[in-house]
Amino acid sequence: MAVDKETAWNYALGMIKVDGLEPTEEFLQLVEKEKRGEITTADIRAILDKEYRVKE
């Protein structure tokens, strides 16, 4: 059974909140863009990797 993007993201965000964490507004905006098909999950990963990469 395939799960639509909205359901999958709602589940994932709920799991984050169960751990007592809150996703950033930036992340939530990326999720909304992915739900609308404007970007892919690979795009989200690339954006986050670039933003949060440890600088040596």
mmCIF file of N, CA and C in Angstrom:
data_model
loop_
_atom_site.group_PDB
_atom_site.id
_atom_site.type_symbol
_atom_site.label_atom_id
_atom_site.label_comp_id
_atom_site.label_asym_id
_atom_site.label_seq_id
_atom_site.Cartn_x
_atom_site.Cartn_y
_atom_site.Cartn_z
ATOM 1 N N MET A 1 0.840 -1.182 0.000
ATOM 2 C CA MET A 1 0.000 0.000 0.000
ATOM 3 C C MET A 1 0.887 1.248 0.000
ATOM 4 N N ALA A 2 0.710 2.086 -0.985
ATOM 5 C CA ALA A 2 1.480 3.329 -1.085
ATOM 6 C C ALA A 2 0.834 4.403 -0.221
ATOM 7 N N VAL A 3 1.682 5.196 0.397
ATOM 8 C CA VAL A 3 1.216 6.290 1.242
ATOM 9 C C VAL A 3 1.501 7.594 0.508
ATOM 10 N N ASP A 4 0.517 8.498 0.497
ATOM 11 C CA ASP A 4 0.741 9.771 -0.183
ATOM 12 C C ASP A 4 1.723 10.633 0.615
ATOM 13 N N LYS A 5 2.283 11.630 -0.048
ATOM 14 C CA LYS A 5 3.311 12.485 0.566
ATOM 15 C C LYS A 5 2.809 13.175 1.830
ATOM 16 N N GLU A 6 1.582 13.671 1.784
ATOM 17 C CA GLU A 6 1.017 14.374 2.941
ATOM 18 C C GLU A 6 0.996 13.469 4.166
ATOM 19 N N THR A 7 0.505 12.258 3.995
ATOM 20 C CA THR A 7 0.424 11.306 5.106
ATOM 21 C C THR A 7 1.810 10.929 5.606
ATOM 22 N N ALA A 8 2.727 10.679 4.681
ATOM 23 C CA ALA A 8 4.085 10.291 5.064
ATOM 24 C C ALA A 8 4.768 11.400 5.865
ATOM 25 N N TRP A 9 4.653 12.641 5.403
ATOM 26 C CA TRP A 9 5.278 13.753 6.113
ATOM 27 C C TRP A 9 4.614 14.004 7.456
ATOM 28 N N ASN A 10 3.285 13.902 7.510
ATOM 29 C CA ASN A 10 2.587 14.084 8.787
ATOM 30 C C ASN A 10 3.056 13.049 9.807
ATOM 31 N N TYR A 11 3.235 11.822 9.360
ATOM 32 C CA TYR A 11 3.723 10.755 10.244
ATOM 33 C C TYR A 11 5.150 11.078 10.711
ATOM 34 N N ALA A 12 6.015 11.451 9.778
ATOM 35 C CA ALA A 12 7.415 11.745 10.114
ATOM 36 C C ALA A 12 7.514 12.922 11.086
ATOM 37 N N LEU A 13 6.756 13.977 10.824
ATOM 38 C CA LEU A 13 6.795 15.142 11.710
ATOM 39 C C LEU A 13 6.226 14.797 13.081
ATOM 40 N N GLY A 14 5.215 13.939 13.110
ATOM 41 C CA GLY A 14 4.664 13.490 14.386
ATOM 42 C C GLY A 14 5.691 12.712 15.190
ATOM 43 N N MET A 15 6.479 11.885 14.522
ATOM 44 C CA MET A 15 7.519 11.109 15.204
ATOM 45 C C MET A 15 8.593 12.021 15.781
ATOM 46 N N ILE A 16 8.906 13.082 15.082
ATOM 47 C CA ILE A 16 9.877 14.056 15.596
ATOM 48 C C ILE A 16 9.342 14.686 16.875
ATOM 49 N N LYS A 17 8.059 15.053 16.855
ATOM 50 C CA LYS A 17 7.450 15.716 18.007
ATOM 51 C C LYS A 17 7.313 14.777 19.201
ATOM 52 N N VAL A 18 7.131 13.485 18.947
ATOM 53 C CA VAL A 18 7.054 12.504 20.031
ATOM 54 C C VAL A 18 8.346 12.523 20.844
ATOM 55 N N ASP A 19 9.443 12.787 20.171
ATOM 56 C CA ASP A 19 10.742 12.858 20.848
ATOM 57 C C ASP A 19 10.951 14.195 21.563
ATOM 58 N N GLY A 20 9.928 15.046 21.549
ATOM 59 C CA GLY A 20 10.030 16.334 22.223
ATOM 60 C C GLY A 20 10.772 17.385 21.418
ATOM 61 N N LEU A 21 10.926 17.159 20.139
ATOM 62 C CA LEU A 21 11.635 18.091 19.270
ATOM 63 C C LEU A 21 10.648 18.858 18.404
ATOM 64 N N GLU A 22 11.051 20.008 17.953
ATOM 65 C CA GLU A 22 10.240 20.804 17.033
ATOM 66 C C GLU A 22 11.059 21.070 15.772
ATOM 67 N N PRO A 23 10.513 20.747 14.600
ATOM 68 C CA PRO A 23 11.226 21.055 13.363
ATOM 69 C C PRO A 23 11.301 22.569 13.166
ATOM 70 N N THR A 24 12.362 23.010 12.518
ATOM 71 C CA THR A 24 12.524 24.443 12.266
ATOM 72 C C THR A 24 11.520 24.898 11.207
ATOM 73 N N GLU A 25 11.276 26.195 11.187
ATOM 74 C CA GLU A 25 10.386 26.770 10.179
ATOM 75 C C GLU A 25 10.955 26.514 8.780
ATOM 76 N N GLU A 26 12.274 26.614 8.652
ATOM 77 C CA GLU A 26 12.928 26.352 7.354
ATOM 78 C C GLU A 26 12.627 24.925 6.884
ATOM 79 N N PHE A 27 12.746 23.972 7.787
ATOM 80 C CA PHE A 27 12.481 22.580 7.426
ATOM 81 C C PHE A 27 11.015 22.395 7.032
ATOM 82 N N LEU A 28 10.110 22.994 7.785
ATOM 83 C CA LEU A 28 8.686 22.876 7.472
ATOM 84 C C LEU A 28 8.367 23.478 6.105
ATOM 85 N N GLN A 29 9.042 24.565 5.748
ATOM 86 C CA GLN A 29 8.850 25.161 4.429
ATOM 87 C C GLN A 29 9.342 24.222 3.329
ATOM 88 N N LEU A 30 10.471 23.559 3.571
ATOM 89 C CA LEU A 30 10.982 22.588 2.599
ATOM 90 C C LEU A 30 10.001 21.430 2.435
ATOM 91 N N VAL A 31 9.447 20.966 3.548
ATOM 92 C CA VAL A 31 8.467 19.874 3.499
ATOM 93 C C VAL A 31 7.265 20.282 2.662
ATOM 94 N N GLU A 32 6.761 21.489 2.870
ATOM 95 C CA GLU A 32 5.603 21.960 2.100
ATOM 96 C C GLU A 32 5.921 22.018 0.608
ATOM 97 N N LYS A 33 7.127 22.468 0.253
ATOM 98 C CA LYS A 33 7.531 22.503 -1.157
ATOM 99 C C LYS A 33 7.592 21.090 -1.739
ATOM 100 N N GLU A 34 8.072 20.142 -0.944
ATOM 101 C CA GLU A 34 8.157 18.753 -1.417
ATOM 102 C C GLU A 34 6.763 18.180 -1.606
ATOM 103 N N LYS A 35 5.862 18.473 -0.709
ATOM 104 C CA LYS A 35 4.472 17.998 -0.829
ATOM 105 C C LYS A 35 3.826 18.505 -2.116
ATOM 106 N N ARG A 36 4.164 19.747 -2.496
ATOM 107 C CA ARG A 36 3.591 20.343 -3.708
ATOM 108 C C ARG A 36 4.321 19.902 -4.974
ATOM 109 N N GLY A 37 5.413 19.161 -4.822
ATOM 110 C CA GLY A 37 6.159 18.685 -5.976
ATOM 111 C C GLY A 37 7.142 19.696 -6.532
ATOM 112 N N GLU A 38 7.404 20.765 -5.782
ATOM 113 C CA GLU A 38 8.336 21.797 -6.243
ATOM 114 C C GLU A 38 9.793 21.369 -6.082
ATOM 115 N N ILE A 39 10.066 20.514 -5.091
ATOM 116 C CA ILE A 39 11.391 19.961 -4.869
ATOM 117 C C ILE A 39 11.235 18.487 -4.504
ATOM 118 N N THR A 40 12.338 17.767 -4.466
ATOM 119 C CA THR A 40 12.310 16.352 -4.108
ATOM 120 C C THR A 40 12.904 16.155 -2.716
ATOM 121 N N THR A 41 12.752 14.961 -2.185
ATOM 122 C CA THR A 41 13.391 14.664 -0.901
ATOM 123 C C THR A 41 14.908 14.735 -1.032
ATOM 124 N N ALA A 42 15.425 14.390 -2.203
ATOM 125 C CA ALA A 42 16.869 14.508 -2.438
ATOM 126 C C ALA A 42 17.289 15.975 -2.378
ATOM 127 N N ASP A 43 16.440 16.881 -2.890
ATOM 128 C CA ASP A 43 16.722 18.312 -2.804
ATOM 129 C C ASP A 43 16.771 18.757 -1.339
ATOM 130 N N ILE A 44 15.826 18.275 -0.536
ATOM 131 C CA ILE A 44 15.800 18.623 0.888
ATOM 132 C C ILE A 44 17.091 18.174 1.544
ATOM 133 N N ARG A 45 17.495 16.947 1.271
ATOM 134 C CA ARG A 45 18.730 16.431 1.863
ATOM 135 C C ARG A 45 19.929 17.286 1.462
ATOM 136 N N ALA A 46 20.012 17.650 0.185
ATOM 137 C CA ALA A 46 21.141 18.461 -0.298
ATOM 138 C C ALA A 46 21.154 19.830 0.377
ATOM 139 N N ILE A 47 19.981 20.447 0.510
ATOM 140 C CA ILE A 47 19.889 21.755 1.158
ATOM 141 C C ILE A 47 20.326 21.656 2.612
ATOM 142 N N LEU A 48 19.821 20.651 3.327
ATOM 143 C CA LEU A 48 20.162 20.496 4.737
ATOM 144 C C LEU A 48 21.632 20.115 4.923
ATOM 145 N N ASP A 49 22.149 19.258 4.055
ATOM 146 C CA ASP A 49 23.565 18.895 4.130
ATOM 147 C C ASP A 49 24.441 20.131 3.966
ATOM 148 N N LYS A 50 24.094 20.980 3.014
ATOM 149 C CA LYS A 50 24.866 22.193 2.770
ATOM 150 C C LYS A 50 24.757 23.147 3.954
ATOM 151 N N GLU A 51 23.555 23.294 4.506
ATOM 152 C CA GLU A 51 23.308 24.232 5.611
ATOM 153 C C GLU A 51 23.982 23.791 6.907
ATOM 154 N N TYR A 52 23.949 22.503 7.170
ATOM 155 C CA TYR A 52 24.405 22.029 8.482
ATOM 156 C C TYR A 52 25.722 21.250 8.444
ATOM 157 N N ARG A 53 26.435 21.329 7.352
ATOM 158 C CA ARG A 53 27.720 20.673 7.244
ATOM 159 C C ARG A 53 28.692 21.280 8.256
ATOM 160 N N VAL A 54 29.427 20.424 8.912
ATOM 161 C CA VAL A 54 30.415 20.887 9.880
ATOM 162 C C VAL A 54 31.568 21.511 9.125
ATOM 163 N N LYS A 55 31.894 22.713 9.508
ATOM 164 C CA LYS A 55 32.994 23.420 8.842
ATOM 165 C C LYS A 55 34.289 23.100 9.573
ATOM 166 N N GLU A 56 35.296 22.734 8.793
ATOM 167 C CA GLU A 56 36.579 22.371 9.389
ATOM 168 C C GLU A 56 37.501 23.564 9.445
#
